[in-house]
Amino acid sequence: MIVVAGPGSVGGFVGAMLAANGERVAFVGRGEDPPFPDGLSAVAMGRPPVRVEVFEDPEHLVEADLVIVAVKSKDTAAAARRIAETAPADARVVNLQNGVTNGDVLRAHLGDRVCEGMFGFNLVRTRAGEIVQMTDGEIVLDQRAADTAQQLRGAGLQVRTHSNMKGILWAKLLMNLNNPLNALSGKALKQELSDRRWRRVFATCMREGIAVSHAEGIVLERVAKLPSRLIPPILSLPNSLFLRIASSLVNIDPEARSSMADDYTLGRPSEVNWLNGHVVKRAKALGLIAPMNEKVTAAVMDAFAMSPRPPLSFDPEHFLSGG
Ligand SMILES: NC(=O)C1=CN([C@@H]2O[C@H](COP(=O)(O)OP(=O)(O)OC[C@H]3O[C@@H](n4cnc5c(N)ncnc54)[C@H](OP(=O)(O)O)[C@@H]3O)[C@@H](O)[C@H]2O)C=CC1
Ligand SMILES: CC(C)(CO)C(=O)C(=O)O
């Protein structure tokens, strides 16, 4: 039995794809509202929708051979405790969260059976309750989870395994440094990334993140069509050149937004402290500076603290001007 801890966009999508391929899948949430009250359907890019029956019951954890963790970062410790209490001690745990520290939290509760994963594409939950893949992309799993990779491939997902998951997760973190910019801009990803001023803010966040990753001794792996070190100079190019050289970076559904933009709209907390905030924290610890990530983190904290939350339309000049 495969148990998905975190029946949201990522968990629901992966769980639905696996169930549609004949795997036994159950979902474990916080136990409050049913996660998919109107049923669960997922739409992988270029494929017909799949609709599956949902089993939601924490008791299923007792039968788990595999637990896929897809909660938001703030909920990792609670999910880990539940898994440690209920799942068999030899059940594999695969972590699909963003950020580079959630795996450590899981390992503190669950030991070395935790395998890291990188979930490299964007999903939205439509009003009709479907979870739809909005950007092309792959999943990368720790090479120890080769059989899980095989199950996911069988379900029609693009998956590879890797031995240097730290390098994969840090490279993904660098891409996620745009999540708050996308939320603050109030625009879809494609529109935001078509504005050179937002790309320059993103490029600066990435440069700071790359410096931190080097000081951490991380060997960055490739998670996009381009290696991380080439992305900031390319992001900084004028539009005409950028669109010619890096069309793949904006080859995304015109409606796609980052998961942090969705969190803002849905009134949820942000993961900024695990993304840009983590770069700031590690920069300080390593004697470096990360002023752009610091400014972005502060803006997100202020924006998410507003109640009610108005639509956002930050001006990128707010970040580019010296003040
Ligand atoms: N959405 C996307 O496109 C992408 C997301 N990611 C990353 O994947 C991770 C999951 O994101 P996403 O799917 O968007 O998040 P969602 O908020 O859609 O889903 C998280 C789910 O976890 C549930 N949950 C909360 N606490 C617990 C708990 N203790 N045990 C079990 N379930 C719990 C939540 O319930 P409730 O709502 O009741 O709190 C919710 O159903 C994040 O780290 C995100 O950054 C990575 C790539 C793309
Ligand atoms: C796929 C990507 C990078 C899209 O921004 C993401 O990880 C997210 O939305 O959290």
mmCIF file of C-alpha atoms and ligand atoms in Angstrom:
data_model
loop_
_atom_site.group_PDB
_atom_site.id
_atom_site.type_symbol
_atom_site.label_atom_id
_atom_site.label_comp_id
_atom_site.label_asym_id
_atom_site.label_seq_id
_atom_site.Cartn_x
_atom_site.Cartn_y
_atom_site.Cartn_z
ATOM 1 C CA MET A 1 0.000 0.000 0.000
ATOM 2 C CA ILE A 2 1.229 3.501 -0.891
ATOM 3 C CA VAL A 3 0.210 6.185 1.585
ATOM 4 C CA VAL A 4 0.392 9.851 0.619
ATOM 5 C CA ALA A 5 0.896 12.104 3.647
ATOM 6 C CA GLY A 6 -0.324 15.513 2.491
ATOM 7 C CA PRO A 7 -3.360 15.231 0.218
ATOM 8 C CA GLY A 8 -2.884 18.575 -1.539
ATOM 9 C CA SER A 9 -1.789 19.474 -5.071
ATOM 10 C CA VAL A 10 1.411 17.407 -5.233
ATOM 11 C CA GLY A 11 0.150 14.531 -3.070
ATOM 12 C CA GLY A 12 -3.202 14.393 -4.836
ATOM 13 C CA PHE A 13 -1.630 14.457 -8.291
ATOM 14 C CA VAL A 14 0.969 11.772 -7.582
ATOM 15 C CA GLY A 15 -1.529 9.645 -5.670
ATOM 16 C CA ALA A 16 -4.114 9.875 -8.445
ATOM 17 C CA MET A 17 -1.591 8.954 -11.150
ATOM 18 C CA LEU A 18 -0.389 5.928 -9.127
ATOM 19 C CA ALA A 19 -3.945 4.799 -8.300
ATOM 20 C CA ALA A 20 -4.988 5.141 -11.937
ATOM 21 C CA ASN A 21 -2.144 2.754 -12.768
ATOM 22 C CA GLY A 22 -3.547 0.126 -10.413
ATOM 23 C CA GLU A 23 -1.510 0.831 -7.242
ATOM 24 C CA ARG A 24 -3.302 0.731 -3.870
ATOM 25 C CA VAL A 25 -3.117 4.338 -2.668
ATOM 26 C CA ALA A 26 -4.487 5.957 0.495
ATOM 27 C CA PHE A 27 -4.234 9.547 1.707
ATOM 28 C CA VAL A 28 -3.483 10.846 5.179
ATOM 29 C CA GLY A 29 -4.253 14.477 5.917
ATOM 30 C CA ARG A 30 -4.653 16.437 9.099
ATOM 31 C CA GLY A 31 -7.864 14.588 9.761
ATOM 32 C CA GLU A 32 -10.085 17.662 9.638
ATOM 33 C CA ASP A 33 -11.945 18.305 6.367
ATOM 34 C CA PRO A 34 -12.043 15.545 3.718
ATOM 35 C CA PRO A 35 -9.253 16.467 1.275
ATOM 36 C CA PHE A 36 -11.116 15.822 -1.966
ATOM 37 C CA PRO A 37 -14.821 16.298 -1.177
ATOM 38 C CA ASP A 38 -15.778 16.183 -4.863
ATOM 39 C CA GLY A 39 -13.553 13.209 -5.717
ATOM 40 C CA LEU A 40 -10.023 13.285 -7.103
ATOM 41 C CA SER A 41 -9.017 13.779 -10.696
ATOM 42 C CA ALA A 42 -5.635 14.636 -12.122
ATOM 43 C CA VAL A 43 -4.618 15.855 -15.545
ATOM 44 C CA ALA A 44 -1.022 15.182 -16.597
ATOM 45 C CA MET A 45 0.270 17.351 -19.432
ATOM 46 C CA GLY A 46 -1.065 16.246 -22.803
ATOM 47 C CA ARG A 47 -2.992 13.339 -21.261
ATOM 48 C CA PRO A 48 -6.684 12.711 -20.616
ATOM 49 C CA PRO A 49 -7.867 13.280 -17.013
ATOM 50 C CA VAL A 50 -7.804 10.358 -14.601
ATOM 51 C CA ARG A 51 -10.434 10.081 -11.889
ATOM 52 C CA VAL A 52 -9.857 7.821 -8.896
ATOM 53 C CA GLU A 53 -11.558 6.735 -5.707
ATOM 54 C CA VAL A 54 -10.120 8.338 -2.571
ATOM 55 C CA PHE A 55 -9.313 6.348 0.570
ATOM 56 C CA GLU A 56 -8.556 8.688 3.409
ATOM 57 C CA ASP A 57 -7.813 7.176 6.774
ATOM 58 C CA PRO A 58 -4.685 7.448 8.953
ATOM 59 C CA GLU A 59 -5.137 3.745 9.788
ATOM 60 C CA HIS A 60 -3.928 2.886 6.285
ATOM 61 C CA LEU A 61 -0.453 3.938 7.447
ATOM 62 C CA VAL A 62 -0.251 0.598 9.290
ATOM 63 C CA GLU A 63 -0.214 -1.154 5.911
ATOM 64 C CA ALA A 64 2.195 1.217 4.140
ATOM 65 C CA ASP A 65 5.214 -0.083 2.231
ATOM 66 C CA LEU A 66 5.814 3.403 0.883
ATOM 67 C CA VAL A 67 4.899 6.791 2.364
ATOM 68 C CA ILE A 68 5.096 9.790 0.038
ATOM 69 C CA VAL A 69 5.417 13.060 1.972
ATOM 70 C CA ALA A 70 3.840 16.099 0.293
ATOM 71 C CA VAL A 71 2.868 18.400 3.159
ATOM 72 C CA LYS A 72 3.929 22.046 3.312
ATOM 73 C CA SER A 73 7.246 22.641 5.130
ATOM 74 C CA LYS A 74 5.661 23.925 8.354
ATOM 75 C CA ASP A 75 3.796 20.598 8.708
ATOM 76 C CA THR A 76 6.761 18.285 8.133
ATOM 77 C CA ALA A 77 7.463 17.540 11.799
ATOM 78 C CA ALA A 78 3.789 16.749 12.561
ATOM 79 C CA ALA A 79 3.552 14.444 9.543
ATOM 80 C CA ALA A 80 6.848 12.762 10.504
ATOM 81 C CA ARG A 81 5.586 12.067 14.032
ATOM 82 C CA ARG A 82 2.400 10.488 12.706
ATOM 83 C CA ILE A 83 4.372 8.300 10.278
ATOM 84 C CA ALA A 84 6.840 7.267 13.007
ATOM 85 C CA GLU A 85 3.977 6.276 15.326
ATOM 86 C CA THR A 86 1.880 4.372 12.805
ATOM 87 C CA ALA A 87 3.730 3.160 9.703
ATOM 88 C CA PRO A 88 5.814 -0.048 9.724
ATOM 89 C CA ALA A 89 9.432 0.667 10.645
ATOM 90 C CA ASP A 90 10.630 -0.631 7.287
ATOM 91 C CA ALA A 91 8.248 1.428 5.123
ATOM 92 C CA ARG A 92 10.193 3.602 2.710
ATOM 93 C CA VAL A 93 9.562 7.338 2.987
ATOM 94 C CA VAL A 94 9.928 9.527 -0.107
ATOM 95 C CA ASN A 95 9.937 13.282 0.381
ATOM 96 C CA LEU A 96 8.602 15.450 -2.467
ATOM 97 C CA GLN A 97 8.650 18.831 -0.704
ATOM 98 C CA ASN A 98 10.445 21.980 -1.802
ATOM 99 C CA GLY A 99 13.291 23.293 0.343
ATOM 100 C CA VAL A 100 16.534 21.662 1.449
ATOM 101 C CA THR A 101 15.866 21.021 5.146
ATOM 102 C CA ASN A 102 12.595 19.066 5.258
ATOM 103 C CA GLY A 103 14.420 15.780 4.665
ATOM 104 C CA ASP A 104 16.514 16.421 7.799
ATOM 105 C CA VAL A 105 13.313 16.880 9.837
ATOM 106 C CA LEU A 106 11.926 13.617 8.446
ATOM 107 C CA ARG A 107 15.205 11.776 9.075
ATOM 108 C CA ALA A 108 15.262 12.977 12.708
ATOM 109 C CA HIS A 109 11.982 11.067 13.244
ATOM 110 C CA LEU A 110 12.254 8.277 10.680
ATOM 111 C CA GLY A 111 15.958 7.602 10.144
ATOM 112 C CA ASP A 112 17.850 6.739 7.018
ATOM 113 C CA ARG A 113 14.895 5.171 5.216
ATOM 114 C CA VAL A 114 13.919 8.684 4.103
ATOM 115 C CA CYS A 115 14.718 9.197 0.425
ATOM 116 C CA GLU A 116 14.782 12.703 -0.995
ATOM 117 C CA GLY A 117 12.777 13.651 -4.056
ATOM 118 C CA MET A 118 12.501 16.722 -6.251
ATOM 119 C CA PHE A 119 9.134 17.548 -7.756
ATOM 120 C CA GLY A 120 9.909 19.687 -10.769
ATOM 121 C CA PHE A 121 6.627 20.863 -12.189
ATOM 122 C CA ASN A 122 3.754 23.114 -11.346
ATOM 123 C CA LEU A 123 0.195 22.098 -10.534
ATOM 124 C CA VAL A 124 -3.049 23.974 -9.998
ATOM 125 C CA ARG A 125 -6.280 22.873 -8.443
ATOM 126 C CA THR A 126 -9.099 24.070 -10.632
ATOM 127 C CA ARG A 127 -12.501 25.166 -9.367
ATOM 128 C CA ALA A 128 -13.844 21.884 -10.672
ATOM 129 C CA GLY A 129 -11.511 20.097 -8.239
ATOM 130 C CA GLU A 130 -9.087 18.758 -10.847
ATOM 131 C CA ILE A 131 -5.338 18.878 -10.197
ATOM 132 C CA VAL A 132 -3.767 19.983 -13.459
ATOM 133 C CA GLN A 133 -0.104 19.864 -14.510
ATOM 134 C CA MET A 134 0.727 23.350 -15.790
ATOM 135 C CA THR A 135 4.420 23.089 -16.690
ATOM 136 C CA ASP A 136 6.580 20.431 -18.215
ATOM 137 C CA GLY A 137 9.060 18.815 -15.838
ATOM 138 C CA GLU A 138 10.325 15.730 -14.090
ATOM 139 C CA ILE A 139 10.631 14.112 -10.699
ATOM 140 C CA VAL A 140 14.119 13.219 -9.444
ATOM 141 C CA LEU A 141 14.476 10.630 -6.662
ATOM 142 C CA ASP A 142 17.336 9.384 -4.524
ATOM 143 C CA GLN A 143 18.898 6.445 -6.343
ATOM 144 C CA ARG A 144 17.996 4.220 -3.367
ATOM 145 C CA ALA A 145 14.333 4.680 -4.345
ATOM 146 C CA ALA A 146 14.769 3.049 -7.776
ATOM 147 C CA ASP A 147 11.653 0.884 -7.366
ATOM 148 C CA THR A 148 9.522 3.906 -6.397
ATOM 149 C CA ALA A 149 10.888 5.647 -9.507
ATOM 150 C CA GLN A 150 9.760 2.639 -11.511
ATOM 151 C CA GLN A 151 6.240 2.812 -10.006
ATOM 152 C CA LEU A 152 5.988 6.511 -10.865
ATOM 153 C CA ARG A 153 7.253 5.884 -14.414
ATOM 154 C CA GLY A 154 4.652 3.161 -14.740
ATOM 155 C CA ALA A 155 2.071 5.809 -13.824
ATOM 156 C CA GLY A 156 3.252 7.872 -16.787
ATOM 157 C CA LEU A 157 5.465 10.394 -14.969
ATOM 158 C CA GLN A 158 8.923 11.470 -16.078
ATOM 159 C CA VAL A 159 11.308 10.290 -13.351
ATOM 160 C CA ARG A 160 15.064 9.845 -12.980
ATOM 161 C CA THR A 161 17.183 8.831 -10.000
ATOM 162 C CA HIS A 162 20.331 10.546 -8.749
ATOM 163 C CA SER A 163 23.104 9.953 -6.238
ATOM 164 C CA ASN A 164 23.615 13.643 -5.322
ATOM 165 C CA MET A 165 20.188 14.685 -4.063
ATOM 166 C CA LYS A 166 21.672 17.606 -2.091
ATOM 167 C CA GLY A 167 22.871 19.074 -5.385
ATOM 168 C CA ILE A 168 19.458 18.444 -6.969
ATOM 169 C CA LEU A 169 17.516 19.981 -4.046
ATOM 170 C CA TRP A 170 19.726 23.065 -3.882
ATOM 171 C CA ALA A 171 19.378 23.583 -7.645
ATOM 172 C CA LYS A 172 15.590 23.367 -7.226
ATOM 173 C CA LEU A 173 15.743 25.759 -4.257
ATOM 174 C CA LEU A 174 17.488 28.276 -6.531
ATOM 175 C CA MET A 175 14.571 28.035 -8.986
ATOM 176 C CA ASN A 176 12.071 28.356 -6.127
ATOM 177 C CA LEU A 177 13.626 31.706 -5.143
ATOM 178 C CA ASN A 178 11.235 33.074 -7.761
ATOM 179 C CA ASN A 179 8.151 31.677 -5.959
ATOM 180 C CA PRO A 180 7.728 34.797 -3.760
ATOM 181 C CA LEU A 181 8.434 37.168 -6.652
ATOM 182 C CA ASN A 182 5.678 35.483 -8.597
ATOM 183 C CA ALA A 183 3.293 35.788 -5.641
ATOM 184 C CA LEU A 184 4.175 39.433 -5.002
ATOM 185 C CA SER A 185 3.886 40.377 -8.680
ATOM 186 C CA GLY A 186 0.291 39.146 -8.780
ATOM 187 C CA LYS A 187 1.015 37.891 -12.302
ATOM 188 C CA ALA A 188 1.120 34.462 -13.902
ATOM 189 C CA LEU A 189 4.667 33.003 -14.117
ATOM 190 C CA LYS A 190 4.898 33.520 -17.871
ATOM 191 C CA GLN A 191 3.934 37.189 -17.599
ATOM 192 C CA GLU A 192 6.196 37.813 -14.604
ATOM 193 C CA LEU A 193 9.218 36.178 -16.271
ATOM 194 C CA SER A 194 8.572 38.145 -19.446
ATOM 195 C CA ASP A 195 9.353 41.328 -17.473
ATOM 196 C CA ARG A 196 13.119 41.883 -17.380
ATOM 197 C CA ARG A 197 12.871 43.822 -14.113
ATOM 198 C CA TRP A 198 11.368 40.815 -12.287
ATOM 199 C CA ARG A 199 13.988 38.603 -13.954
ATOM 200 C CA ARG A 200 16.736 40.868 -12.598
ATOM 201 C CA VAL A 201 15.334 40.510 -9.071
ATOM 202 C CA PHE A 202 15.194 36.722 -9.543
ATOM 203 C CA ALA A 203 18.755 36.703 -10.961
ATOM 204 C CA THR A 204 20.057 38.561 -7.890
ATOM 205 C CA CYS A 205 18.269 36.151 -5.544
ATOM 206 C CA MET A 206 19.800 33.257 -7.474
ATOM 207 C CA ARG A 207 23.326 34.714 -7.399
ATOM 208 C CA GLU A 208 23.093 35.093 -3.628
ATOM 209 C CA GLY A 209 21.764 31.533 -3.371
ATOM 210 C CA ILE A 210 24.522 30.139 -5.578
ATOM 211 C CA ALA A 211 27.169 31.828 -3.388
ATOM 212 C CA VAL A 212 25.594 30.240 -0.300
ATOM 213 C CA SER A 213 25.388 26.815 -1.948
ATOM 214 C CA HIS A 214 29.092 27.013 -2.856
ATOM 215 C CA ALA A 215 30.008 28.014 0.701
ATOM 216 C CA GLU A 216 27.938 25.022 1.896
ATOM 217 C CA GLY A 217 30.090 22.769 -0.323
ATOM 218 C CA ILE A 218 27.122 21.761 -2.504
ATOM 219 C CA VAL A 219 27.838 20.468 -6.000
ATOM 220 C CA LEU A 220 24.832 21.828 -7.907
ATOM 221 C CA GLU A 221 23.140 19.435 -10.314
ATOM 222 C CA ARG A 222 21.021 20.379 -13.296
ATOM 223 C CA VAL A 223 17.242 20.576 -12.757
ATOM 224 C CA ALA A 224 16.367 22.931 -15.623
ATOM 225 C CA LYS A 225 17.345 22.975 -19.283
ATOM 226 C CA LEU A 226 20.310 25.161 -18.251
ATOM 227 C CA PRO A 227 22.811 24.713 -15.389
ATOM 228 C CA SER A 228 22.129 26.989 -12.375
ATOM 229 C CA ARG A 229 25.228 29.160 -12.896
ATOM 230 C CA LEU A 230 24.113 30.168 -16.407
ATOM 231 C CA ILE A 231 20.580 31.116 -15.406
ATOM 232 C CA PRO A 232 21.259 34.511 -13.686
ATOM 233 C CA PRO A 233 23.186 36.024 -16.632
ATOM 234 C CA ILE A 234 20.528 34.776 -19.021
ATOM 235 C CA LEU A 235 17.674 36.113 -16.856
ATOM 236 C CA SER A 236 19.353 39.514 -16.927
ATOM 237 C CA LEU A 237 19.364 39.759 -20.745
ATOM 238 C CA PRO A 238 17.058 42.192 -22.549
ATOM 239 C CA ASN A 239 13.738 40.628 -23.585
ATOM 240 C CA SER A 240 14.567 40.075 -27.264
ATOM 241 C CA LEU A 241 17.759 38.116 -26.462
ATOM 242 C CA PHE A 242 16.248 36.363 -23.440
ATOM 243 C CA LEU A 243 13.272 35.060 -25.402
ATOM 244 C CA ARG A 244 15.572 33.825 -28.185
ATOM 245 C CA ILE A 245 18.077 32.074 -25.906
ATOM 246 C CA ALA A 246 15.868 30.842 -23.076
ATOM 247 C CA SER A 247 12.442 30.335 -24.543
ATOM 248 C CA SER A 248 12.265 27.080 -22.519
ATOM 249 C CA LEU A 249 12.211 29.115 -19.271
ATOM 250 C CA VAL A 250 8.961 30.828 -20.326
ATOM 251 C CA ASN A 251 7.489 27.910 -22.211
ATOM 252 C CA ILE A 252 4.811 27.507 -19.548
ATOM 253 C CA ASP A 253 1.043 27.569 -19.432
ATOM 254 C CA PRO A 254 -0.051 31.241 -19.430
ATOM 255 C CA GLU A 255 -2.128 30.582 -16.295
ATOM 256 C CA ALA A 256 0.589 28.846 -14.203
ATOM 257 C CA ARG A 257 1.571 30.489 -10.913
ATOM 258 C CA SER A 258 4.004 29.434 -8.186
ATOM 259 C CA SER A 259 2.729 27.402 -5.235
ATOM 260 C CA MET A 260 3.382 30.482 -3.057
ATOM 261 C CA ALA A 261 1.027 32.550 -5.217
ATOM 262 C CA ASP A 262 -1.622 29.874 -4.626
ATOM 263 C CA ASP A 263 -0.883 29.944 -0.880
ATOM 264 C CA TYR A 264 -1.479 33.698 -0.832
ATOM 265 C CA THR A 265 -4.766 33.438 -2.685
ATOM 266 C CA LEU A 266 -5.991 30.550 -0.542
ATOM 267 C CA GLY A 267 -5.149 32.312 2.741
ATOM 268 C CA ARG A 268 -2.434 29.817 3.716
ATOM 269 C CA PRO A 269 0.956 30.613 5.305
ATOM 270 C CA SER A 270 3.956 30.918 2.959
ATOM 271 C CA GLU A 271 7.007 28.659 2.740
ATOM 272 C CA VAL A 272 9.327 31.660 2.290
ATOM 273 C CA ASN A 273 11.341 30.829 5.413
ATOM 274 C CA TRP A 274 12.275 27.492 3.825
ATOM 275 C CA LEU A 275 13.223 29.124 0.502
ATOM 276 C CA ASN A 276 14.605 32.698 0.329
ATOM 277 C CA GLY A 277 14.591 32.847 4.143
ATOM 278 C CA HIS A 278 16.802 29.768 4.268
ATOM 279 C CA VAL A 279 19.327 31.420 1.934
ATOM 280 C CA VAL A 280 19.371 34.460 4.240
ATOM 281 C CA LYS A 281 19.818 32.300 7.347
ATOM 282 C CA ARG A 282 22.660 30.243 5.863
ATOM 283 C CA ALA A 283 24.326 33.355 4.379
ATOM 284 C CA LYS A 284 24.443 34.894 7.865
ATOM 285 C CA ALA A 285 25.823 31.706 9.394
ATOM 286 C CA LEU A 286 28.520 31.501 6.708
ATOM 287 C CA GLY A 287 29.610 35.150 6.908
ATOM 288 C CA LEU A 288 27.977 36.054 3.573
ATOM 289 C CA ILE A 289 25.191 38.481 2.749
ATOM 290 C CA ALA A 290 21.926 37.925 0.885
ATOM 291 C CA PRO A 291 20.240 41.356 0.878
ATOM 292 C CA MET A 292 17.847 40.713 -2.023
ATOM 293 C CA ASN A 293 16.562 37.485 -0.491
ATOM 294 C CA GLU A 294 16.255 39.333 2.821
ATOM 295 C CA LYS A 295 14.183 42.104 1.230
ATOM 296 C CA VAL A 296 11.990 39.580 -0.583
ATOM 297 C CA THR A 297 11.449 37.510 2.574
ATOM 298 C CA ALA A 298 10.423 40.615 4.516
ATOM 299 C CA ALA A 299 7.979 41.685 1.773
ATOM 300 C CA VAL A 300 6.380 38.224 1.772
ATOM 301 C CA MET A 301 6.057 38.180 5.553
ATOM 302 C CA ASP A 302 4.307 41.590 5.445
ATOM 303 C CA ALA A 303 2.049 40.649 2.535
ATOM 304 C CA PHE A 304 0.975 37.321 4.044
ATOM 305 C CA ALA A 305 0.262 39.027 7.380
ATOM 306 C CA MET A 306 -2.447 41.231 5.813
ATOM 307 C CA SER A 307 -6.014 40.373 6.674
ATOM 308 C CA PRO A 308 -7.985 40.262 4.478
ATOM 309 C CA ARG A 309 -5.404 39.703 1.748
ATOM 310 C CA PRO A 310 -5.827 42.164 -1.141
ATOM 311 C CA PRO A 311 -4.712 41.179 -4.669
ATOM 312 C CA LEU A 312 -0.957 41.811 -4.940
ATOM 313 C CA SER A 313 0.710 43.916 -7.633
ATOM 314 C CA PHE A 314 4.192 44.737 -6.345
ATOM 315 C CA ASP A 315 6.420 46.857 -8.550
ATOM 316 C CA PRO A 316 9.794 45.150 -9.211
ATOM 317 C CA GLU A 317 11.452 48.581 -8.753
ATOM 318 C CA HIS A 318 10.688 48.161 -5.031
ATOM 319 C CA PHE A 319 13.430 45.522 -5.010
ATOM 320 C CA LEU A 320 15.746 47.006 -7.645
ATOM 321 C CA SER A 321 15.997 50.458 -6.072
ATOM 322 C CA GLY A 322 18.706 50.769 -3.442
ATOM 323 C CA GLY A 323 16.381 51.655 -0.516
HETATM 324 N N1 LIG B 1 1.931 23.012 -5.867
HETATM 325 C C1 LIG B 1 2.948 22.898 -6.694
HETATM 326 O O1 LIG B 1 2.811 23.160 -7.906
HETATM 327 C C2 LIG B 1 4.299 22.431 -6.201
HETATM 328 C C3 LIG B 1 4.537 22.261 -4.850
HETATM 329 N N2 LIG B 1 5.776 21.804 -4.430
HETATM 330 C C4 LIG B 1 6.054 21.591 -3.006
HETATM 331 O O2 LIG B 1 5.366 20.421 -2.575
HETATM 332 C C5 LIG B 1 4.985 20.548 -1.190
HETATM 333 C C6 LIG B 1 3.466 20.385 -1.086
HETATM 334 O O3 LIG B 1 2.879 21.460 -1.803
HETATM 335 P P1 LIG B 1 1.350 21.483 -2.256
HETATM 336 O O4 LIG B 1 0.925 20.144 -2.693
HETATM 337 O O5 LIG B 1 1.210 22.630 -3.165
HETATM 338 O O6 LIG B 1 0.663 21.816 -0.843
HETATM 339 P P2 LIG B 1 -0.886 21.808 -0.454
HETATM 340 O O7 LIG B 1 -1.054 22.885 0.563
HETATM 341 O O8 LIG B 1 -1.723 21.783 -1.675
HETATM 342 O O9 LIG B 1 -1.030 20.388 0.248
HETATM 343 C C7 LIG B 1 -0.516 20.069 1.504
HETATM 344 C C8 LIG B 1 -1.487 19.105 2.150
HETATM 345 O O10 LIG B 1 -0.940 18.616 3.372
HETATM 346 C C9 LIG B 1 -2.001 18.584 4.350
HETATM 347 N N3 LIG B 1 -1.427 18.518 5.698
HETATM 348 C C10 LIG B 1 -1.152 19.515 6.566
HETATM 349 N N4 LIG B 1 -0.630 19.012 7.713
HETATM 350 C C11 LIG B 1 -0.563 17.677 7.553
HETATM 351 C C12 LIG B 1 -0.122 16.614 8.378
HETATM 352 N N5 LIG B 1 0.383 16.830 9.591
HETATM 353 N N6 LIG B 1 -0.224 15.342 7.906
HETATM 354 C C13 LIG B 1 -0.735 15.087 6.685
HETATM 355 N N7 LIG B 1 -1.181 16.078 5.848
HETATM 356 C C14 LIG B 1 -1.085 17.341 6.280
HETATM 357 C C15 LIG B 1 -2.760 19.865 4.033
HETATM 358 O O11 LIG B 1 -4.019 19.882 4.675
HETATM 359 P P3 LIG B 1 -4.661 21.314 5.055
HETATM 360 O O12 LIG B 1 -4.936 21.998 3.743
HETATM 361 O O13 LIG B 1 -5.861 20.899 5.799
HETATM 362 O O14 LIG B 1 -3.635 22.019 5.882
HETATM 363 C C16 LIG B 1 -2.845 19.750 2.510
HETATM 364 O O15 LIG B 1 -3.866 18.867 2.139
HETATM 365 C C17 LIG B 1 5.484 21.935 -0.749
HETATM 366 O O16 LIG B 1 6.739 21.823 -0.144
HETATM 367 C C18 LIG B 1 5.578 22.702 -2.079
HETATM 368 O O17 LIG B 1 6.515 23.753 -2.029
HETATM 369 C C19 LIG B 1 6.764 21.477 -5.318
HETATM 370 C C20 LIG B 1 6.569 21.643 -6.666
HETATM 371 C C21 LIG B 1 5.337 22.159 -7.219
HETATM 372 C C1 LIG B 2 7.448 24.137 -10.150
HETATM 373 C C2 LIG B 2 7.709 25.412 -9.371
HETATM 374 C C3 LIG B 2 9.158 25.822 -9.569
HETATM 375 C C4 LIG B 2 6.882 26.488 -9.974
HETATM 376 O O1 LIG B 2 7.143 27.706 -9.446
HETATM 377 C C5 LIG B 2 7.470 25.130 -7.919
HETATM 378 O O2 LIG B 2 8.225 24.406 -7.343
HETATM 379 C C6 LIG B 2 6.384 25.712 -7.099
HETATM 380 O O3 LIG B 2 5.441 26.288 -7.618
HETATM 381 O O4 LIG B 2 6.495 25.563 -5.867
#
